[in-house]
Amino acid sequence: MVQKGFTNKLILEDNLAVLQSIPDKSIDLIYLDPPFFSNRTYEVIWGDDGEKRSFEDRFAGGIDHYISWLKIRVRQMHRILKDTGSIFLHCDWHANANIKIDILDKIFRGNFRNEIIWCYKKWASSQNQFCKNHDTIYWYSKSNRCTFNQLFTDRAASTLKRFGNKKIISGAKNEDGKRIPSITLEENSVGVKMGDWWEIPIIAPSGYERIGYPTQKPEALLQRIIECATDEGDVVLDPFVGGGTTIVVADRLKRKWIGIDQSVMAIKVSDLRMQKRQDDLFGKKQSYEVILPSFDFKKLQAKDGKEFEIRIVDKFGGVPNEKGGKHGGIDGHTQYGTPIQVKKWKKPVGRDTLDAFLTAIKNDDNYLFEKNKKEGQICGFIIAFDFSKDIINAVSKLRNKEDIIIELKYIRDIIPYENPPDVTLTAEELENLKYKFEAKTRSN
């Protein structure tokens, strides 16, 4: 089970760090709607003054970088799912093929359930092509023992006219040998078994659900997913909680939930929606907690080596090396392939580390190393708590005499563990469930 008190939490944090802290086989359902690999961008300021975090409808860099960034998170999701659990991954045409082949098929081997098509109508100005009016939701289970509650949809008007609500069964064969339907006297009002093609309207600009969040999904969509894959009391996780639709619906359906997002705006919107839900319950309060980031030096150093490396590389914006054991001194790469090394040492990192790193980056990709050197680009990054004078001097000599640029980065500049940001969140309700948001930050 999930650690006591860990559910019904809204968490402002990069989801990778939170996922790594969740116990094995403790979640019943994961729905994720990650940033699409497109060019639409929404940005908010959430960290130190001058630090800008993007809440965007894509992930910076090429498709290989995007897939690596998402894959390391989905691996953690697979670990924390119960054997009866499921994952529903929401994507669009920009990267759905890559996500299925390179991530889901490889991690959830043999447990593909459905490719759900969510279709909707919207105004579009497409030229020389059909309008793109659908998203894809991939459903995979942890095992063959997954929870599944059959959902039903209404019968077609022609079927109702012919059979009413009576149960249709396979009947006798006609003269051509084909089976014809017949009916029993048993009433059957549940309808037709639901298919994998879901026509659910998007939220209209003036719709009662609309809260102004840029990628908001309709509650009806999340209700279908949660009802089919969980029972009351189960735990639902949304690692890209966005406007909070998943947790609001999960709460209404009497499921426990966890919502994670690195956007201040996302957490604030979700919090306000949950508060509104509480107010609508005739004063009966549902217990939940909003967790803002805290940066603890001792906790950071207490992490094991691999977890520490992955966290730092990811926070730096790179793709961590997921392999355990020795990896040639390379702990990750930037989106452009530049090697990254992370040192957890309490003592300052010295010149010997630089010498070993130079050998490692040449062995890692000598062509890229020579190309970066020739073009005056950074050949590698070393990230640590502190650096000695000899390595700082050696890096300067390499730059000036051999045109080799090695960048030294302090962990405090990536994770401000000494001076966490003071984040002020305000929201003005313009009308019912429509808000004007403002996020202000100040370093202590």
PDB file of N, CA and C in Angstrom, residues 222-260:
ATOM      1  N   LEU A 222     -12.183  11.867 -18.256  1.00  0.00           N
ATOM      2  CA  LEU A 222     -11.498  11.265 -17.107  1.00  0.00           C
ATOM      3  C   LEU A 222     -12.423  10.344 -16.340  1.00  0.00           C
ATOM      4  N   GLN A 223     -13.713  10.654 -16.319  1.00  0.00           N
ATOM      5  CA  GLN A 223     -14.647   9.792 -15.600  1.00  0.00           C
ATOM      6  C   GLN A 223     -14.682   8.397 -16.218  1.00  0.00           C
ATOM      7  N   ARG A 224     -14.692   8.316 -17.542  1.00  0.00           N
ATOM      8  CA  ARG A 224     -14.696   7.006 -18.202  1.00  0.00           C
ATOM      9  C   ARG A 224     -13.444   6.204 -17.831  1.00  0.00           C
ATOM     10  N   ILE A 225     -12.303   6.864 -17.873  1.00  0.00           N
ATOM     11  CA  ILE A 225     -11.047   6.170 -17.596  1.00  0.00           C
ATOM     12  C   ILE A 225     -11.004   5.663 -16.158  1.00  0.00           C
ATOM     13  N   ILE A 226     -11.375   6.538 -15.228  1.00  0.00           N
ATOM     14  CA  ILE A 226     -11.309   6.168 -13.810  1.00  0.00           C
ATOM     15  C   ILE A 226     -12.328   5.094 -13.472  1.00  0.00           C
ATOM     16  N   GLU A 227     -13.537   5.192 -14.011  1.00  0.00           N
ATOM     17  CA  GLU A 227     -14.570   4.201 -13.704  1.00  0.00           C
ATOM     18  C   GLU A 227     -14.239   2.824 -14.271  1.00  0.00           C
ATOM     19  N   CYS A 228     -13.624   2.786 -15.444  1.00  0.00           N
ATOM     20  CA  CYS A 228     -13.370   1.477 -16.051  1.00  0.00           C
ATOM     21  C   CYS A 228     -12.184   0.758 -15.414  1.00  0.00           C
ATOM     22  N   ALA A 229     -11.216   1.503 -14.854  1.00  0.00           N
ATOM     23  CA  ALA A 229      -9.960   0.887 -14.418  1.00  0.00           C
ATOM     24  C   ALA A 229      -9.764   0.866 -12.906  1.00  0.00           C
ATOM     25  N   THR A 230     -10.714   1.403 -12.139  1.00  0.00           N
ATOM     26  CA  THR A 230     -10.559   1.423 -10.677  1.00  0.00           C
ATOM     27  C   THR A 230     -11.889   1.176  -9.988  1.00  0.00           C
ATOM     28  N   ASP A 231     -11.797   0.884  -8.703  1.00  0.00           N
ATOM     29  CA  ASP A 231     -12.969   0.766  -7.831  1.00  0.00           C
ATOM     30  C   ASP A 231     -12.859   1.822  -6.732  1.00  0.00           C
ATOM     31  N   GLU A 232     -13.937   2.020  -6.011  1.00  0.00           N
ATOM     32  CA  GLU A 232     -13.919   2.992  -4.913  1.00  0.00           C
ATOM     33  C   GLU A 232     -12.792   2.665  -3.930  1.00  0.00           C
ATOM     34  N   GLY A 233     -12.090   3.701  -3.495  1.00  0.00           N
ATOM     35  CA  GLY A 233     -10.998   3.522  -2.551  1.00  0.00           C
ATOM     36  C   GLY A 233      -9.649   3.285  -3.198  1.00  0.00           C
ATOM     37  N   ASP A 234      -9.608   3.036  -4.519  1.00  0.00           N
ATOM     38  CA  ASP A 234      -8.341   2.844  -5.222  1.00  0.00           C
ATOM     39  C   ASP A 234      -7.580   4.159  -5.330  1.00  0.00           C
ATOM     40  N   VAL A 235      -6.302   4.060  -5.713  1.00  0.00           N
ATOM     41  CA  VAL A 235      -5.438   5.233  -5.780  1.00  0.00           C
ATOM     42  C   VAL A 235      -5.177   5.606  -7.242  1.00  0.00           C
ATOM     43  N   VAL A 236      -5.475   6.859  -7.579  1.00  0.00           N
ATOM     44  CA  VAL A 236      -5.288   7.388  -8.923  1.00  0.00           C
ATOM     45  C   VAL A 236      -4.164   8.419  -8.891  1.00  0.00           C
ATOM     46  N   LEU A 237      -3.222   8.306  -9.814  1.00  0.00           N
ATOM     47  CA  LEU A 237      -2.087   9.226  -9.894  1.00  0.00           C
ATOM     48  C   LEU A 237      -2.086   9.949 -11.226  1.00  0.00           C
ATOM     49  N   ASP A 238      -1.921  11.268 -11.174  1.00  0.00           N
ATOM     50  CA  ASP A 238      -1.716  12.069 -12.381  1.00  0.00           C
ATOM     51  C   ASP A 238      -0.413  12.839 -12.212  1.00  0.00           C
ATOM     52  N   PRO A 239       0.668  12.442 -12.909  1.00  0.00           N
ATOM     53  CA  PRO A 239       1.969  13.088 -12.731  1.00  0.00           C
ATOM     54  C   PRO A 239       2.122  14.394 -13.496  1.00  0.00           C
ATOM     55  N   PHE A 240       1.154  14.737 -14.352  1.00  0.00           N
ATOM     56  CA  PHE A 240       1.125  16.034 -15.042  1.00  0.00           C
ATOM     57  C   PHE A 240      -0.269  16.613 -14.802  1.00  0.00           C
ATOM     58  N   VAL A 241      -0.549  17.015 -13.569  1.00  0.00           N
ATOM     59  CA  VAL A 241      -1.929  17.237 -13.149  1.00  0.00           C
ATOM     60  C   VAL A 241      -2.595  18.411 -13.853  1.00  0.00           C
ATOM     61  N   GLY A 242      -1.809  19.371 -14.363  1.00  0.00           N
ATOM     62  CA  GLY A 242      -2.384  20.457 -15.141  1.00  0.00           C
ATOM     63  C   GLY A 242      -3.467  21.200 -14.402  1.00  0.00           C
ATOM     64  N   GLY A 243      -4.661  21.282 -14.987  1.00  0.00           N
ATOM     65  CA  GLY A 243      -5.757  22.029 -14.378  1.00  0.00           C
ATOM     66  C   GLY A 243      -6.529  21.270 -13.327  1.00  0.00           C
ATOM     67  N   GLY A 244      -6.110  20.040 -12.990  1.00  0.00           N
ATOM     68  CA  GLY A 244      -6.718  19.320 -11.871  1.00  0.00           C
ATOM     69  C   GLY A 244      -7.922  18.467 -12.190  1.00  0.00           C
ATOM     70  N   THR A 245      -8.239  18.271 -13.469  1.00  0.00           N
ATOM     71  CA  THR A 245      -9.445  17.507 -13.816  1.00  0.00           C
ATOM     72  C   THR A 245      -9.395  16.092 -13.247  1.00  0.00           C
ATOM     73  N   THR A 246      -8.247  15.431 -13.357  1.00  0.00           N
ATOM     74  CA  THR A 246      -8.140  14.042 -12.893  1.00  0.00           C
ATOM     75  C   THR A 246      -8.459  13.921 -11.411  1.00  0.00           C
ATOM     76  N   ILE A 247      -7.860  14.774 -10.597  1.00  0.00           N
ATOM     77  CA  ILE A 247      -8.045  14.629  -9.149  1.00  0.00           C
ATOM     78  C   ILE A 247      -9.447  15.047  -8.713  1.00  0.00           C
ATOM     79  N   VAL A 248     -10.035  16.021  -9.394  1.00  0.00           N
ATOM     80  CA  VAL A 248     -11.409  16.432  -9.064  1.00  0.00           C
ATOM     81  C   VAL A 248     -12.370  15.286  -9.344  1.00  0.00           C
ATOM     82  N   VAL A 249     -12.207  14.642 -10.507  1.00  0.00           N
ATOM     83  CA  VAL A 249     -13.089  13.523 -10.851  1.00  0.00           C
ATOM     84  C   VAL A 249     -12.822  12.330  -9.938  1.00  0.00           C
ATOM     85  N   ALA A 250     -11.555  12.044  -9.665  1.00  0.00           N
ATOM     86  CA  ALA A 250     -11.218  10.931  -8.772  1.00  0.00           C
ATOM     87  C   ALA A 250     -11.825  11.140  -7.388  1.00  0.00           C
ATOM     88  N   ASP A 251     -11.747  12.353  -6.880  1.00  0.00           N
ATOM     89  CA  ASP A 251     -12.304  12.668  -5.570  1.00  0.00           C
ATOM     90  C   ASP A 251     -13.816  12.490  -5.575  1.00  0.00           C
ATOM     91  N   ARG A 252     -14.461  12.952  -6.635  1.00  0.00           N
ATOM     92  CA  ARG A 252     -15.921  12.825  -6.736  1.00  0.00           C
ATOM     93  C   ARG A 252     -16.347  11.358  -6.799  1.00  0.00           C
ATOM     94  N   LEU A 253     -15.505  10.509  -7.429  1.00  0.00           N
ATOM     95  CA  LEU A 253     -15.819   9.084  -7.563  1.00  0.00           C
ATOM     96  C   LEU A 253     -15.307   8.261  -6.382  1.00  0.00           C
ATOM     97  N   LYS A 254     -14.896   8.947  -5.310  1.00  0.00           N
ATOM     98  CA  LYS A 254     -14.479   8.315  -4.060  1.00  0.00           C
ATOM     99  C   LYS A 254     -13.218   7.466  -4.227  1.00  0.00           C
ATOM    100  N   ARG A 255     -12.292   7.971  -5.049  1.00  0.00           N
ATOM    101  CA  ARG A 255     -10.970   7.380  -5.159  1.00  0.00           C
ATOM    102  C   ARG A 255      -9.965   8.260  -4.418  1.00  0.00           C
ATOM    103  N   LYS A 256      -8.887   7.658  -3.938  1.00  0.00           N
ATOM    104  CA  LYS A 256      -7.767   8.438  -3.422  1.00  0.00           C
ATOM    105  C   LYS A 256      -6.954   8.919  -4.607  1.00  0.00           C
ATOM    106  N   TRP A 257      -6.147   9.954  -4.402  1.00  0.00           N
ATOM    107  CA  TRP A 257      -5.455  10.514  -5.552  1.00  0.00           C
ATOM    108  C   TRP A 257      -4.140  11.189  -5.171  1.00  0.00           C
ATOM    109  N   ILE A 258      -3.281  11.345  -6.168  1.00  0.00           N
ATOM    110  CA  ILE A 258      -2.045  12.110  -6.059  1.00  0.00           C
ATOM    111  C   ILE A 258      -1.909  12.919  -7.341  1.00  0.00           C
ATOM    112  N   GLY A 259      -1.680  14.216  -7.206  1.00  0.00           N
ATOM    113  CA  GLY A 259      -1.476  15.082  -8.365  1.00  0.00           C
ATOM    114  C   GLY A 259      -0.129  15.768  -8.274  1.00  0.00           C
ATOM    115  N   ILE A 260       0.646  15.716  -9.355  1.00  0.00           N
ATOM    116  CA  ILE A 260       1.987  16.294  -9.381  1.00  0.00           C
ATOM    117  C   ILE A 260       2.110  17.223 -10.577  1.00  0.00           C
TER     118      ILE A 260
END
